[in-house]
Amino acid sequence: ASGEPQYAELHRSWVDALATVLRGRLAIDAAHLVVLTEQPKNGELAGTADNVRATFERLAKETKAEDLVFVMLIGHGSGDAAEAKFNLVGRDLTAVEWRALFDPVPARLAVVDSTSSSFPFLAGLAGKNRIVITATNSFAQRYHTYFPAAFIQALASPDADADKNGRVSLLEAFTY
């Protein structure tokens, strides 16, 4: 949940840009792309705790160990330590609750929490076969970030491909 119209517009632009990069440059089949957002467009779901839960329950059943699930949280975060939350439409989910949703998924998981107050998610979501990237690196960083814009731009840019192997890794995107 964006909280204010200016953030709703900005977050929507980032969601649209990410979906475009995933479908376009990264050639992700639209059938494998789930978009949960504050104001869903056709084919998207509302970003509610119930829809997040249902999505991960489905992924737990449908994915295999060799699959990769990429999750990018765009919006607002709040709180600290175990009580850190990602703001959804309606009730928010804490880092502990997100971990409980992720743990049953057999696939490798890459999670990018691009929000304010995302630092607690780094340790809170860490696990085997899991990459976690956060926009903030301390409890004190509680302000809105512009990390999503830079990260999405990196995913779309050949310039972010530091080792020139024709693809942008998550580390390269983060570094860029």
Tab-separated table of C-alpha atoms in Angstrom:
chain	number	residue	atom	x	y	z
A	1	ALA	CA	0.000	0.000	0.000
A	2	SER	CA	1.467	3.316	-1.076
A	3	GLY	CA	-0.168	5.549	1.499
A	4	GLU	CA	-0.172	8.689	-0.658
A	5	PRO	CA	-1.097	9.374	-4.306
A	6	GLN	CA	2.447	10.494	-5.211
A	7	TYR	CA	3.832	7.162	-4.013
A	8	ALA	CA	1.025	5.174	-5.626
A	9	GLU	CA	1.933	6.652	-9.019
A	10	LEU	CA	5.658	6.105	-8.494
A	11	HIS	CA	5.252	2.529	-7.243
A	12	ARG	CA	2.913	1.704	-10.128
A	13	SER	CA	5.500	2.979	-12.612
A	14	TRP	CA	8.131	0.718	-11.034
A	15	VAL	CA	5.821	-2.303	-11.076
A	16	ASP	CA	5.043	-1.669	-14.750
A	17	ALA	CA	8.738	-1.202	-15.597
A	18	LEU	CA	9.685	-4.423	-13.804
A	19	ALA	CA	6.931	-6.405	-15.533
A	20	THR	CA	8.090	-5.011	-18.887
A	21	VAL	CA	11.713	-6.061	-18.229
A	22	LEU	CA	10.677	-9.509	-17.005
A	23	ARG	CA	8.397	-10.170	-19.993
A	24	GLY	CA	10.661	-8.465	-22.536
A	25	ARG	CA	14.405	-8.540	-21.976
A	26	LEU	CA	14.329	-11.531	-19.606
A	27	ALA	CA	11.677	-13.403	-21.650
A	28	ILE	CA	9.653	-14.626	-18.660
A	29	ASP	CA	6.482	-16.332	-19.858
A	30	ALA	CA	3.493	-14.233	-18.793
A	31	ALA	CA	1.904	-17.414	-17.385
A	32	HIS	CA	4.774	-17.577	-14.882
A	33	LEU	CA	4.532	-13.952	-13.796
A	34	VAL	CA	2.342	-13.043	-10.827
A	35	VAL	CA	1.845	-9.356	-10.134
A	36	LEU	CA	0.197	-8.312	-6.886
A	37	THR	CA	-0.364	-4.596	-6.571
A	38	GLU	CA	-2.373	-1.888	-4.873
A	39	GLN	CA	-4.537	-1.113	-7.924
A	40	PRO	CA	-4.506	-4.282	-10.047
A	41	LYS	CA	-4.776	-4.071	-13.812
A	42	ASN	CA	-6.196	-6.852	-15.954
A	43	GLY	CA	-4.432	-10.124	-15.112
A	44	GLU	CA	-3.026	-8.843	-11.804
A	45	LEU	CA	-4.109	-9.483	-8.225
A	46	ALA	CA	-4.670	-7.126	-5.321
A	47	GLY	CA	-1.643	-6.952	-3.042
A	48	THR	CA	-3.386	-8.386	0.013
A	49	ALA	CA	-2.035	-10.797	2.608
A	50	ASP	CA	-4.573	-13.405	1.453
A	51	ASN	CA	-3.416	-13.166	-2.175
A	52	VAL	CA	0.239	-13.320	-1.133
A	53	ARG	CA	-0.492	-16.441	0.938
A	54	ALA	CA	-2.443	-18.083	-1.892
A	55	THR	CA	0.363	-17.348	-4.356
A	56	PHE	CA	3.015	-18.954	-2.159
A	57	GLU	CA	0.800	-21.923	-1.335
A	58	ARG	CA	0.496	-22.506	-5.091
A	59	LEU	CA	4.254	-22.065	-5.604
A	60	ALA	CA	4.953	-24.558	-2.814
A	61	LYS	CA	2.913	-27.141	-4.747
A	62	GLU	CA	3.978	-26.299	-8.304
A	63	THR	CA	7.704	-25.534	-8.146
A	64	LYS	CA	10.653	-27.917	-8.041
A	65	ALA	CA	14.100	-27.612	-6.470
A	66	GLU	CA	15.674	-26.627	-9.819
A	67	ASP	CA	13.201	-23.764	-10.376
A	68	LEU	CA	13.890	-20.154	-9.467
A	69	VAL	CA	11.264	-17.906	-7.894
A	70	PHE	CA	12.053	-14.186	-8.068
A	71	VAL	CA	10.204	-11.870	-5.668
A	72	MET	CA	10.569	-8.103	-5.700
A	73	LEU	CA	8.798	-6.080	-3.043
A	74	ILE	CA	8.024	-2.543	-4.217
A	75	GLY	CA	6.281	-0.119	-1.887
A	76	HIS	CA	6.661	0.786	1.764
A	77	GLY	CA	8.164	-1.076	4.674
A	78	SER	CA	7.988	-0.273	8.354
A	79	GLY	CA	9.103	-1.453	11.781
A	80	ASP	CA	12.308	-3.105	12.917
A	81	ALA	CA	13.741	-6.545	13.757
A	82	ALA	CA	11.178	-9.377	13.701
A	83	GLU	CA	8.362	-6.846	13.562
A	84	ALA	CA	9.534	-5.356	10.256
A	85	LYS	CA	6.650	-5.313	7.789
A	86	PHE	CA	5.989	-4.930	4.103
A	87	ASN	CA	2.900	-2.769	3.694
A	88	LEU	CA	0.067	-4.467	1.825
A	89	VAL	CA	-3.519	-3.549	1.042
A	90	GLY	CA	-5.160	-4.363	4.377
A	91	ARG	CA	-3.148	-6.286	6.954
A	92	ASP	CA	0.637	-6.175	6.483
A	93	LEU	CA	2.973	-9.165	6.674
A	94	THR	CA	6.032	-9.217	8.928
A	95	ALA	CA	9.431	-10.596	7.932
A	96	VAL	CA	8.641	-13.646	10.098
A	97	GLU	CA	5.389	-14.229	8.204
A	98	TRP	CA	7.107	-13.836	4.821
A	99	ARG	CA	9.704	-16.414	5.871
A	100	ALA	CA	6.949	-18.843	6.847
A	101	LEU	CA	5.467	-18.404	3.361
A	102	PHE	CA	8.836	-18.888	1.636
A	103	ASP	CA	10.056	-21.918	3.616
A	104	PRO	CA	7.684	-24.520	2.050
A	105	VAL	CA	8.649	-23.458	-1.508
A	106	PRO	CA	11.138	-26.047	-2.842
A	107	ALA	CA	12.498	-23.722	-5.552
A	108	ARG	CA	15.546	-21.510	-5.203
A	109	LEU	CA	14.359	-18.088	-4.088
A	110	ALA	CA	15.684	-14.630	-4.976
A	111	VAL	CA	14.071	-11.859	-2.952
A	112	VAL	CA	14.631	-8.148	-3.489
A	113	ASP	CA	13.039	-5.984	-0.804
A	114	SER	CA	13.358	-2.519	-2.268
A	115	THR	CA	11.477	-0.726	0.492
A	116	SER	CA	12.186	1.529	3.421
A	117	SER	CA	12.930	-0.386	6.642
A	118	SER	CA	13.925	-3.461	4.603
A	119	PHE	CA	17.123	-4.219	6.529
A	120	PRO	CA	15.502	-6.706	8.966
A	121	PHE	CA	14.338	-8.767	5.984
A	122	LEU	CA	17.985	-9.534	5.148
A	123	ALA	CA	18.510	-11.803	8.162
A	124	GLY	CA	14.812	-12.586	8.537
A	125	LEU	CA	14.516	-14.214	5.104
A	126	ALA	CA	18.002	-15.706	4.753
A	127	GLY	CA	18.123	-19.427	4.135
A	128	LYS	CA	19.523	-22.248	2.053
A	129	ASN	CA	19.167	-21.739	-1.714
A	130	ARG	CA	18.025	-18.194	-1.116
A	131	ILE	CA	19.371	-14.795	-2.162
A	132	VAL	CA	18.076	-11.778	-0.253
A	133	ILE	CA	18.802	-8.198	-1.273
A	134	THR	CA	17.528	-5.198	0.676
A	135	ALA	CA	17.513	-1.502	-0.115
A	136	THR	CA	18.591	-0.499	3.383
A	137	ASN	CA	21.480	-1.661	5.544
A	138	SER	CA	20.507	-0.511	9.034
A	139	PHE	CA	17.486	-0.154	11.292
A	140	ALA	CA	17.847	3.636	11.062
A	141	GLN	CA	17.037	3.748	7.333
A	142	ARG	CA	13.264	4.178	7.432
A	143	TYR	CA	12.707	6.588	4.581
A	144	HIS	CA	11.284	5.941	1.125
A	145	THR	CA	13.910	4.550	-1.246
A	146	TYR	CA	14.517	4.961	-4.961
A	147	PHE	CA	16.318	1.628	-5.064
A	148	PRO	CA	13.604	-0.010	-7.221
A	149	ALA	CA	14.193	2.435	-10.085
A	150	ALA	CA	17.936	1.769	-10.115
A	151	PHE	CA	17.590	-1.998	-9.702
A	152	ILE	CA	15.018	-2.312	-12.493
A	153	GLN	CA	17.135	-0.088	-14.740
A	154	ALA	CA	20.098	-2.392	-14.092
A	155	LEU	CA	18.073	-5.486	-15.019
A	156	ALA	CA	17.209	-3.789	-18.314
A	157	SER	CA	20.666	-2.406	-19.118
A	158	PRO	CA	23.457	-4.268	-20.921
A	159	ASP	CA	25.822	-1.824	-19.164
A	160	ALA	CA	25.086	-3.585	-15.850
A	161	ASP	CA	26.564	-6.832	-17.251
A	162	ALA	CA	29.988	-6.374	-15.626
A	163	ASP	CA	31.454	-9.706	-16.739
A	164	LYS	CA	30.031	-9.292	-20.277
A	165	ASN	CA	28.514	-12.792	-20.364
A	166	GLY	CA	25.260	-11.552	-21.905
A	167	ARG	CA	23.165	-11.574	-18.740
A	168	VAL	CA	22.812	-9.426	-15.643
A	169	SER	CA	23.116	-11.288	-12.362
A	170	LEU	CA	21.422	-10.074	-9.198
A	171	LEU	CA	24.838	-9.091	-7.830
A	172	GLU	CA	25.574	-7.100	-10.991
A	173	ALA	CA	22.168	-5.394	-10.792
A	174	PHE	CA	22.704	-4.542	-7.119
A	175	THR	CA	26.224	-3.241	-7.757
A	176	TYR	CA	25.134	-1.215	-10.793
